[in-house]
Amino acid sequence: MRLRITRRRFGMLTIASTLVVAKDAIASRIANANLTKNIFMQTSPKTSTAVAKTQEPGRIDVTLRINGKSHTLQIEPRVTLLDALRERIGLTGTKKGCDRGQCGACTVLVDGRRINSCLTLAVMQEGAEITTIEGLARGDELHPMQAAFIKHDGFQCGYCTPGQIVSAVGLLAEGCPTSDEAIRECMSGNLCRCGAYPGIVAAVREVHQTQTSNG
Ligand code: FES
Ligand code: FES
């Protein structure tokens, strides 16, 4: 028997097949979510009961130590440290530029070393001491690097500035050589669209000289 396919019938067939595909995709996502839940609940039957009552599916408890304070969050394992800082904890000083490790706007210190917080998962930083731009000043007293950036006009729009300052603090702690050329090289992961580089280098140089002369 020859089946005649009209445009109307063809449209209906297309919609039906789309619905079947969407249903399969949703079922697959639910199965994955349940799998994730099971994986994260396997550690202890006792705690898993408690966790099952309080946690949303697919989320886990993560405790982050930031600027000397502990923050416990319920987040999906895929949440980056940058998103956890900005969107879950409200520390919006750390900026999101490219979100792919190319601009340095999201730089924070983890155990004293510089990292791009957009490239690490929050869950991977449990137990580490995280320092953001908000953690540098002591009350009303600016960190010397913050003061030096102001003194030397190390910024214009200011969007890259938190990352630049945190990176500069990390650079000195890491013992990077401090010739102007070396400072430029060690800060090369932090881009500034406004081109405030001369002021940034001058600020880093001055803080380094002050630290050296103070012993
Ligand atoms: Fe992380 Fe650009 S936002 S490197
Ligand atoms: Fe504007 Fe650096 S001060 S991007």
PDB file of C-alpha atoms and ligand atoms in Angstrom:
ATOM      1  CA  MET A   1       0.000   0.000   0.000  1.00  0.00           C
ATOM      2  CA  ARG A   2       1.349   3.403  -0.922  1.00  0.00           C
ATOM      3  CA  LEU A   3       1.256   5.961   1.847  1.00  0.00           C
ATOM      4  CA  ARG A   4       0.522   9.490   0.716  1.00  0.00           C
ATOM      5  CA  ILE A   5       2.357  12.055   2.806  1.00  0.00           C
ATOM      6  CA  THR A   6       0.770  15.475   2.704  1.00  0.00           C
ATOM      7  CA  ARG A   7       2.508  18.581   4.055  1.00  0.00           C
ATOM      8  CA  ARG A   8       0.139  18.497   7.035  1.00  0.00           C
ATOM      9  CA  ARG A   9       0.933  14.861   7.798  1.00  0.00           C
ATOM     10  CA  PHE A  10       4.654  15.521   7.363  1.00  0.00           C
ATOM     11  CA  GLY A  11       4.420  18.388   9.899  1.00  0.00           C
ATOM     12  CA  MET A  12       2.621  16.172  12.385  1.00  0.00           C
ATOM     13  CA  LEU A  13       5.241  13.446  12.011  1.00  0.00           C
ATOM     14  CA  THR A  14       8.009  15.986  12.606  1.00  0.00           C
ATOM     15  CA  ILE A  15       6.360  17.293  15.785  1.00  0.00           C
ATOM     16  CA  ALA A  16       5.784  13.748  17.063  1.00  0.00           C
ATOM     17  CA  SER A  17       9.400  12.731  16.511  1.00  0.00           C
ATOM     18  CA  THR A  18      10.607  15.939  18.201  1.00  0.00           C
ATOM     19  CA  LEU A  19       8.479  15.157  21.235  1.00  0.00           C
ATOM     20  CA  VAL A  20       9.918  11.640  21.433  1.00  0.00           C
ATOM     21  CA  VAL A  21      13.481  12.993  21.320  1.00  0.00           C
ATOM     22  CA  ALA A  22      12.721  15.649  23.971  1.00  0.00           C
ATOM     23  CA  LYS A  23      11.126  13.041  26.239  1.00  0.00           C
ATOM     24  CA  ASP A  24      14.213  10.823  25.930  1.00  0.00           C
ATOM     25  CA  ALA A  25      16.504  13.794  26.710  1.00  0.00           C
ATOM     26  CA  ILE A  26      14.507  14.737  29.815  1.00  0.00           C
ATOM     27  CA  ALA A  27      14.421  11.124  31.016  1.00  0.00           C
ATOM     28  CA  SER A  28      18.168  10.930  30.515  1.00  0.00           C
ATOM     29  CA  ARG A  29      18.732  14.142  32.539  1.00  0.00           C
ATOM     30  CA  ILE A  30      16.587  12.875  35.388  1.00  0.00           C
ATOM     31  CA  ALA A  31      18.496   9.580  35.378  1.00  0.00           C
ATOM     32  CA  ASN A  32      21.792  11.499  35.474  1.00  0.00           C
ATOM     33  CA  ALA A  33      20.581  13.656  38.345  1.00  0.00           C
ATOM     34  CA  ASN A  34      19.599  10.558  40.310  1.00  0.00           C
ATOM     35  CA  LEU A  35      22.946   8.974  39.519  1.00  0.00           C
ATOM     36  CA  THR A  36      24.766  12.081  40.768  1.00  0.00           C
ATOM     37  CA  LYS A  37      22.661  12.025  43.926  1.00  0.00           C
ATOM     38  CA  ASN A  38      23.504   8.371  44.503  1.00  0.00           C
ATOM     39  CA  ILE A  39      27.199   8.947  43.964  1.00  0.00           C
ATOM     40  CA  PHE A  40      27.308  11.737  46.528  1.00  0.00           C
ATOM     41  CA  MET A  41      25.265   9.794  49.058  1.00  0.00           C
ATOM     42  CA  GLN A  42      27.346   6.664  49.072  1.00  0.00           C
ATOM     43  CA  THR A  43      29.835   7.727  51.705  1.00  0.00           C
ATOM     44  CA  SER A  44      27.790   6.780  54.745  1.00  0.00           C
ATOM     45  CA  PRO A  45      24.302   5.295  54.985  1.00  0.00           C
ATOM     46  CA  LYS A  46      23.694   7.277  58.195  1.00  0.00           C
ATOM     47  CA  THR A  47      24.595  10.644  56.765  1.00  0.00           C
ATOM     48  CA  SER A  48      22.976   9.849  53.450  1.00  0.00           C
ATOM     49  CA  THR A  49      19.579   9.654  55.148  1.00  0.00           C
ATOM     50  CA  ALA A  50      20.114  13.066  56.706  1.00  0.00           C
ATOM     51  CA  VAL A  51      21.412  14.482  53.456  1.00  0.00           C
ATOM     52  CA  ALA A  52      18.478  13.062  51.474  1.00  0.00           C
ATOM     53  CA  LYS A  53      16.048  14.965  53.647  1.00  0.00           C
ATOM     54  CA  THR A  54      17.733  18.323  53.326  1.00  0.00           C
ATOM     55  CA  GLN A  55      19.515  18.429  49.989  1.00  0.00           C
ATOM     56  CA  GLU A  56      18.045  19.247  46.646  1.00  0.00           C
ATOM     57  CA  PRO A  57      18.772  16.577  44.034  1.00  0.00           C
ATOM     58  CA  GLY A  58      22.117  17.016  42.354  1.00  0.00           C
ATOM     59  CA  ARG A  59      23.447  19.425  44.988  1.00  0.00           C
ATOM     60  CA  ILE A  60      26.107  18.809  47.586  1.00  0.00           C
ATOM     61  CA  ASP A  61      27.316  20.596  50.685  1.00  0.00           C
ATOM     62  CA  VAL A  62      30.540  22.513  50.158  1.00  0.00           C
ATOM     63  CA  THR A  63      32.310  24.536  52.843  1.00  0.00           C
ATOM     64  CA  LEU A  64      34.640  27.236  51.581  1.00  0.00           C
ATOM     65  CA  ARG A  65      37.029  29.257  53.699  1.00  0.00           C
ATOM     66  CA  ILE A  66      37.091  32.773  52.281  1.00  0.00           C
ATOM     67  CA  ASN A  67      38.862  35.784  53.776  1.00  0.00           C
ATOM     68  CA  GLY A  68      39.041  34.019  57.135  1.00  0.00           C
ATOM     69  CA  LYS A  69      35.358  33.021  57.284  1.00  0.00           C
ATOM     70  CA  SER A  70      33.671  29.692  56.532  1.00  0.00           C
ATOM     71  CA  HIS A  71      30.731  29.565  54.131  1.00  0.00           C
ATOM     72  CA  THR A  72      28.678  26.400  53.697  1.00  0.00           C
ATOM     73  CA  LEU A  73      26.768  26.179  50.437  1.00  0.00           C
ATOM     74  CA  GLN A  74      24.544  23.674  48.729  1.00  0.00           C
ATOM     75  CA  ILE A  75      25.641  23.742  45.124  1.00  0.00           C
ATOM     76  CA  GLU A  76      25.874  21.559  42.079  1.00  0.00           C
ATOM     77  CA  PRO A  77      29.346  20.038  41.694  1.00  0.00           C
ATOM     78  CA  ARG A  78      29.770  21.860  38.373  1.00  0.00           C
ATOM     79  CA  VAL A  79      29.644  25.353  39.952  1.00  0.00           C
ATOM     80  CA  THR A  80      32.907  27.248  39.477  1.00  0.00           C
ATOM     81  CA  LEU A  81      34.611  29.007  42.356  1.00  0.00           C
ATOM     82  CA  LEU A  82      33.940  32.309  40.551  1.00  0.00           C
ATOM     83  CA  ASP A  83      30.183  31.718  40.390  1.00  0.00           C
ATOM     84  CA  ALA A  84      30.121  30.502  43.993  1.00  0.00           C
ATOM     85  CA  LEU A  85      31.857  33.698  45.117  1.00  0.00           C
ATOM     86  CA  ARG A  86      29.744  36.114  43.105  1.00  0.00           C
ATOM     87  CA  GLU A  87      26.335  34.490  42.914  1.00  0.00           C
ATOM     88  CA  ARG A  88      26.083  32.351  46.046  1.00  0.00           C
ATOM     89  CA  ILE A  89      28.154  34.280  48.585  1.00  0.00           C
ATOM     90  CA  GLY A  90      27.748  37.816  47.266  1.00  0.00           C
ATOM     91  CA  LEU A  91      31.446  38.636  46.972  1.00  0.00           C
ATOM     92  CA  THR A  92      31.160  40.484  43.677  1.00  0.00           C
ATOM     93  CA  GLY A  93      34.561  42.173  43.852  1.00  0.00           C
ATOM     94  CA  THR A  94      35.999  39.270  41.848  1.00  0.00           C
ATOM     95  CA  LYS A  95      35.001  39.977  38.256  1.00  0.00           C
ATOM     96  CA  LYS A  96      33.885  37.746  35.426  1.00  0.00           C
ATOM     97  CA  GLY A  97      35.499  38.790  32.169  1.00  0.00           C
ATOM     98  CA  CYS A  98      35.960  35.964  29.705  1.00  0.00           C
ATOM     99  CA  ASP A  99      34.917  33.033  31.956  1.00  0.00           C
ATOM    100  CA  ARG A 100      37.492  30.893  30.167  1.00  0.00           C
ATOM    101  CA  GLY A 101      40.893  31.601  31.688  1.00  0.00           C
ATOM    102  CA  GLN A 102      42.072  34.288  29.317  1.00  0.00           C
ATOM    103  CA  CYS A 103      41.692  37.671  31.035  1.00  0.00           C
ATOM    104  CA  GLY A 104      42.588  37.263  34.732  1.00  0.00           C
ATOM    105  CA  ALA A 105      39.665  39.411  35.945  1.00  0.00           C
ATOM    106  CA  CYS A 106      38.634  36.553  38.234  1.00  0.00           C
ATOM    107  CA  THR A 107      42.020  36.119  39.957  1.00  0.00           C
ATOM    108  CA  VAL A 108      41.911  35.077  43.620  1.00  0.00           C
ATOM    109  CA  LEU A 109      44.529  33.623  45.938  1.00  0.00           C
ATOM    110  CA  VAL A 110      44.217  29.994  47.014  1.00  0.00           C
ATOM    111  CA  ASP A 111      46.639  29.180  49.807  1.00  0.00           C
ATOM    112  CA  GLY A 112      48.570  32.271  48.744  1.00  0.00           C
ATOM    113  CA  ARG A 113      48.865  31.369  45.071  1.00  0.00           C
ATOM    114  CA  ARG A 114      47.104  33.057  42.190  1.00  0.00           C
ATOM    115  CA  ILE A 115      44.444  31.148  40.286  1.00  0.00           C
ATOM    116  CA  ASN A 116      41.708  31.972  37.800  1.00  0.00           C
ATOM    117  CA  SER A 117      38.569  31.260  39.782  1.00  0.00           C
ATOM    118  CA  CYS A 118      36.595  30.680  36.572  1.00  0.00           C
ATOM    119  CA  LEU A 119      38.742  27.629  35.856  1.00  0.00           C
ATOM    120  CA  THR A 120      38.332  25.786  39.143  1.00  0.00           C
ATOM    121  CA  LEU A 121      35.296  24.150  40.685  1.00  0.00           C
ATOM    122  CA  ALA A 122      34.251  25.377  44.104  1.00  0.00           C
ATOM    123  CA  VAL A 123      34.116  21.815  45.374  1.00  0.00           C
ATOM    124  CA  MET A 124      37.833  21.404  44.571  1.00  0.00           C
ATOM    125  CA  GLN A 125      38.774  24.217  46.980  1.00  0.00           C
ATOM    126  CA  GLU A 126      37.287  22.843  50.182  1.00  0.00           C
ATOM    127  CA  GLY A 127      39.837  23.169  52.983  1.00  0.00           C
ATOM    128  CA  ALA A 128      41.873  25.841  51.167  1.00  0.00           C
ATOM    129  CA  GLU A 129      42.300  29.438  52.340  1.00  0.00           C
ATOM    130  CA  ILE A 130      40.805  31.622  49.642  1.00  0.00           C
ATOM    131  CA  THR A 131      41.536  35.346  49.511  1.00  0.00           C
ATOM    132  CA  THR A 132      39.515  37.703  47.342  1.00  0.00           C
ATOM    133  CA  ILE A 133      39.885  41.430  46.795  1.00  0.00           C
ATOM    134  CA  GLU A 134      37.473  41.978  49.713  1.00  0.00           C
ATOM    135  CA  GLY A 135      39.935  40.242  52.030  1.00  0.00           C
ATOM    136  CA  LEU A 136      42.947  42.493  51.412  1.00  0.00           C
ATOM    137  CA  ALA A 137      42.089  45.670  53.322  1.00  0.00           C
ATOM    138  CA  ARG A 138      42.229  45.732  57.119  1.00  0.00           C
ATOM    139  CA  GLY A 139      39.078  47.552  58.083  1.00  0.00           C
ATOM    140  CA  ASP A 140      39.353  51.083  56.700  1.00  0.00           C
ATOM    141  CA  GLU A 141      43.044  50.660  55.953  1.00  0.00           C
ATOM    142  CA  LEU A 142      43.742  49.745  52.344  1.00  0.00           C
ATOM    143  CA  HIS A 143      46.246  47.048  51.496  1.00  0.00           C
ATOM    144  CA  PRO A 144      49.505  48.721  50.345  1.00  0.00           C
ATOM    145  CA  MET A 145      48.903  47.380  46.830  1.00  0.00           C
ATOM    146  CA  GLN A 146      45.453  48.965  46.721  1.00  0.00           C
ATOM    147  CA  ALA A 147      46.895  52.282  47.895  1.00  0.00           C
ATOM    148  CA  ALA A 148      49.698  52.079  45.307  1.00  0.00           C
ATOM    149  CA  PHE A 149      47.235  51.427  42.458  1.00  0.00           C
ATOM    150  CA  ILE A 150      45.375  54.597  43.441  1.00  0.00           C
ATOM    151  CA  LYS A 151      48.582  56.607  43.789  1.00  0.00           C
ATOM    152  CA  HIS A 152      49.924  55.527  40.378  1.00  0.00           C
ATOM    153  CA  ASP A 153      46.630  55.604  38.446  1.00  0.00           C
ATOM    154  CA  GLY A 154      46.819  51.865  37.862  1.00  0.00           C
ATOM    155  CA  PHE A 155      43.282  51.747  36.495  1.00  0.00           C
ATOM    156  CA  GLN A 156      40.708  53.561  34.416  1.00  0.00           C
ATOM    157  CA  CYS A 157      37.336  51.784  34.182  1.00  0.00           C
ATOM    158  CA  GLY A 158      38.405  49.547  37.054  1.00  0.00           C
ATOM    159  CA  TYR A 159      36.875  46.330  35.756  1.00  0.00           C
ATOM    160  CA  CYS A 160      40.153  44.427  35.634  1.00  0.00           C
ATOM    161  CA  THR A 161      41.486  46.097  38.781  1.00  0.00           C
ATOM    162  CA  PRO A 162      40.454  43.611  41.508  1.00  0.00           C
ATOM    163  CA  GLY A 163      42.109  40.815  39.529  1.00  0.00           C
ATOM    164  CA  GLN A 164      45.183  42.967  38.854  1.00  0.00           C
ATOM    165  CA  ILE A 165      45.603  43.869  42.534  1.00  0.00           C
ATOM    166  CA  VAL A 166      45.119  40.299  43.795  1.00  0.00           C
ATOM    167  CA  SER A 167      47.518  39.081  41.129  1.00  0.00           C
ATOM    168  CA  ALA A 168      50.090  41.710  42.118  1.00  0.00           C
ATOM    169  CA  VAL A 169      49.857  40.669  45.776  1.00  0.00           C
ATOM    170  CA  GLY A 170      50.312  37.031  44.758  1.00  0.00           C
ATOM    171  CA  LEU A 171      53.198  37.901  42.462  1.00  0.00           C
ATOM    172  CA  LEU A 172      55.236  39.420  45.312  1.00  0.00           C
ATOM    173  CA  ALA A 173      54.407  36.513  47.639  1.00  0.00           C
ATOM    174  CA  GLU A 174      55.532  34.061  44.948  1.00  0.00           C
ATOM    175  CA  GLY A 175      58.905  35.789  44.732  1.00  0.00           C
ATOM    176  CA  CYS A 176      58.600  36.800  41.102  1.00  0.00           C
ATOM    177  CA  PRO A 177      61.595  38.926  40.008  1.00  0.00           C
ATOM    178  CA  THR A 178      60.706  42.609  40.171  1.00  0.00           C
ATOM    179  CA  SER A 179      62.357  44.335  37.247  1.00  0.00           C
ATOM    180  CA  ASP A 180      59.740  46.159  35.154  1.00  0.00           C
ATOM    181  CA  GLU A 181      60.126  43.529  32.461  1.00  0.00           C
ATOM    182  CA  ALA A 182      59.661  40.680  34.964  1.00  0.00           C
ATOM    183  CA  ILE A 183      56.618  42.380  36.503  1.00  0.00           C
ATOM    184  CA  ARG A 184      55.054  42.671  33.039  1.00  0.00           C
ATOM    185  CA  GLU A 185      55.803  39.011  32.387  1.00  0.00           C
ATOM    186  CA  CYS A 186      54.454  37.840  35.782  1.00  0.00           C
ATOM    187  CA  MET A 187      51.305  39.943  35.308  1.00  0.00           C
ATOM    188  CA  SER A 188      50.788  38.840  31.715  1.00  0.00           C
ATOM    189  CA  GLY A 189      47.774  36.724  32.662  1.00  0.00           C
ATOM    190  CA  ASN A 190      45.892  39.873  33.680  1.00  0.00           C
ATOM    191  CA  LEU A 191      44.627  41.893  30.742  1.00  0.00           C
ATOM    192  CA  CYS A 192      43.575  45.539  30.908  1.00  0.00           C
ATOM    193  CA  ARG A 193      41.506  46.853  28.043  1.00  0.00           C
ATOM    194  CA  CYS A 194      42.102  50.423  29.193  1.00  0.00           C
ATOM    195  CA  GLY A 195      45.860  49.961  28.882  1.00  0.00           C
ATOM    196  CA  ALA A 196      46.674  51.043  32.436  1.00  0.00           C
ATOM    197  CA  TYR A 197      49.824  48.913  32.389  1.00  0.00           C
ATOM    198  CA  PRO A 198      52.414  51.646  33.168  1.00  0.00           C
ATOM    199  CA  GLY A 199      50.567  52.585  36.379  1.00  0.00           C
ATOM    200  CA  ILE A 200      50.143  48.928  37.328  1.00  0.00           C
ATOM    201  CA  VAL A 201      53.859  48.239  36.912  1.00  0.00           C
ATOM    202  CA  ALA A 202      54.743  51.384  38.885  1.00  0.00           C
ATOM    203  CA  ALA A 203      52.437  50.307  41.728  1.00  0.00           C
ATOM    204  CA  VAL A 204      53.893  46.808  41.936  1.00  0.00           C
ATOM    205  CA  ARG A 205      57.442  48.179  41.781  1.00  0.00           C
ATOM    206  CA  GLU A 206      56.781  50.631  44.598  1.00  0.00           C
ATOM    207  CA  VAL A 207      55.196  48.058  46.915  1.00  0.00           C
ATOM    208  CA  HIS A 208      58.073  45.691  46.279  1.00  0.00           C
ATOM    209  CA  GLN A 209      60.632  48.419  47.045  1.00  0.00           C
ATOM    210  CA  THR A 210      58.805  49.326  50.266  1.00  0.00           C
ATOM    211  CA  GLN A 211      58.654  45.694  51.354  1.00  0.00           C
ATOM    212  CA  THR A 212      62.353  45.220  50.584  1.00  0.00           C
ATOM    213  CA  SER A 213      63.448  48.346  52.444  1.00  0.00           C
ATOM    214  CA  ASN A 214      61.306  47.387  55.463  1.00  0.00           C
ATOM    215  CA  GLY A 215      63.044  44.020  55.507  1.00  0.00           C
TER     216      GLY A 215
HETATM  217 FE1  FES B   1      38.479  34.069  34.546  1.00  0.00          FE
HETATM  218 FE2  FES B   1      38.672  35.741  32.462  1.00  0.00          FE
HETATM  219  S1  FES B   1      37.030  35.505  33.862  1.00  0.00           S
HETATM  220  S2  FES B   1      40.205  34.440  33.291  1.00  0.00           S
HETATM  221 FE1  FES B   2      39.650  49.184  32.506  1.00  0.00          FE
HETATM  222 FE2  FES B   2      41.668  47.649  33.210  1.00  0.00          FE
HETATM  223  S1  FES B   2      41.133  49.570  34.034  1.00  0.00           S
HETATM  224  S2  FES B   2      40.069  47.151  31.903  1.00  0.00           S
END
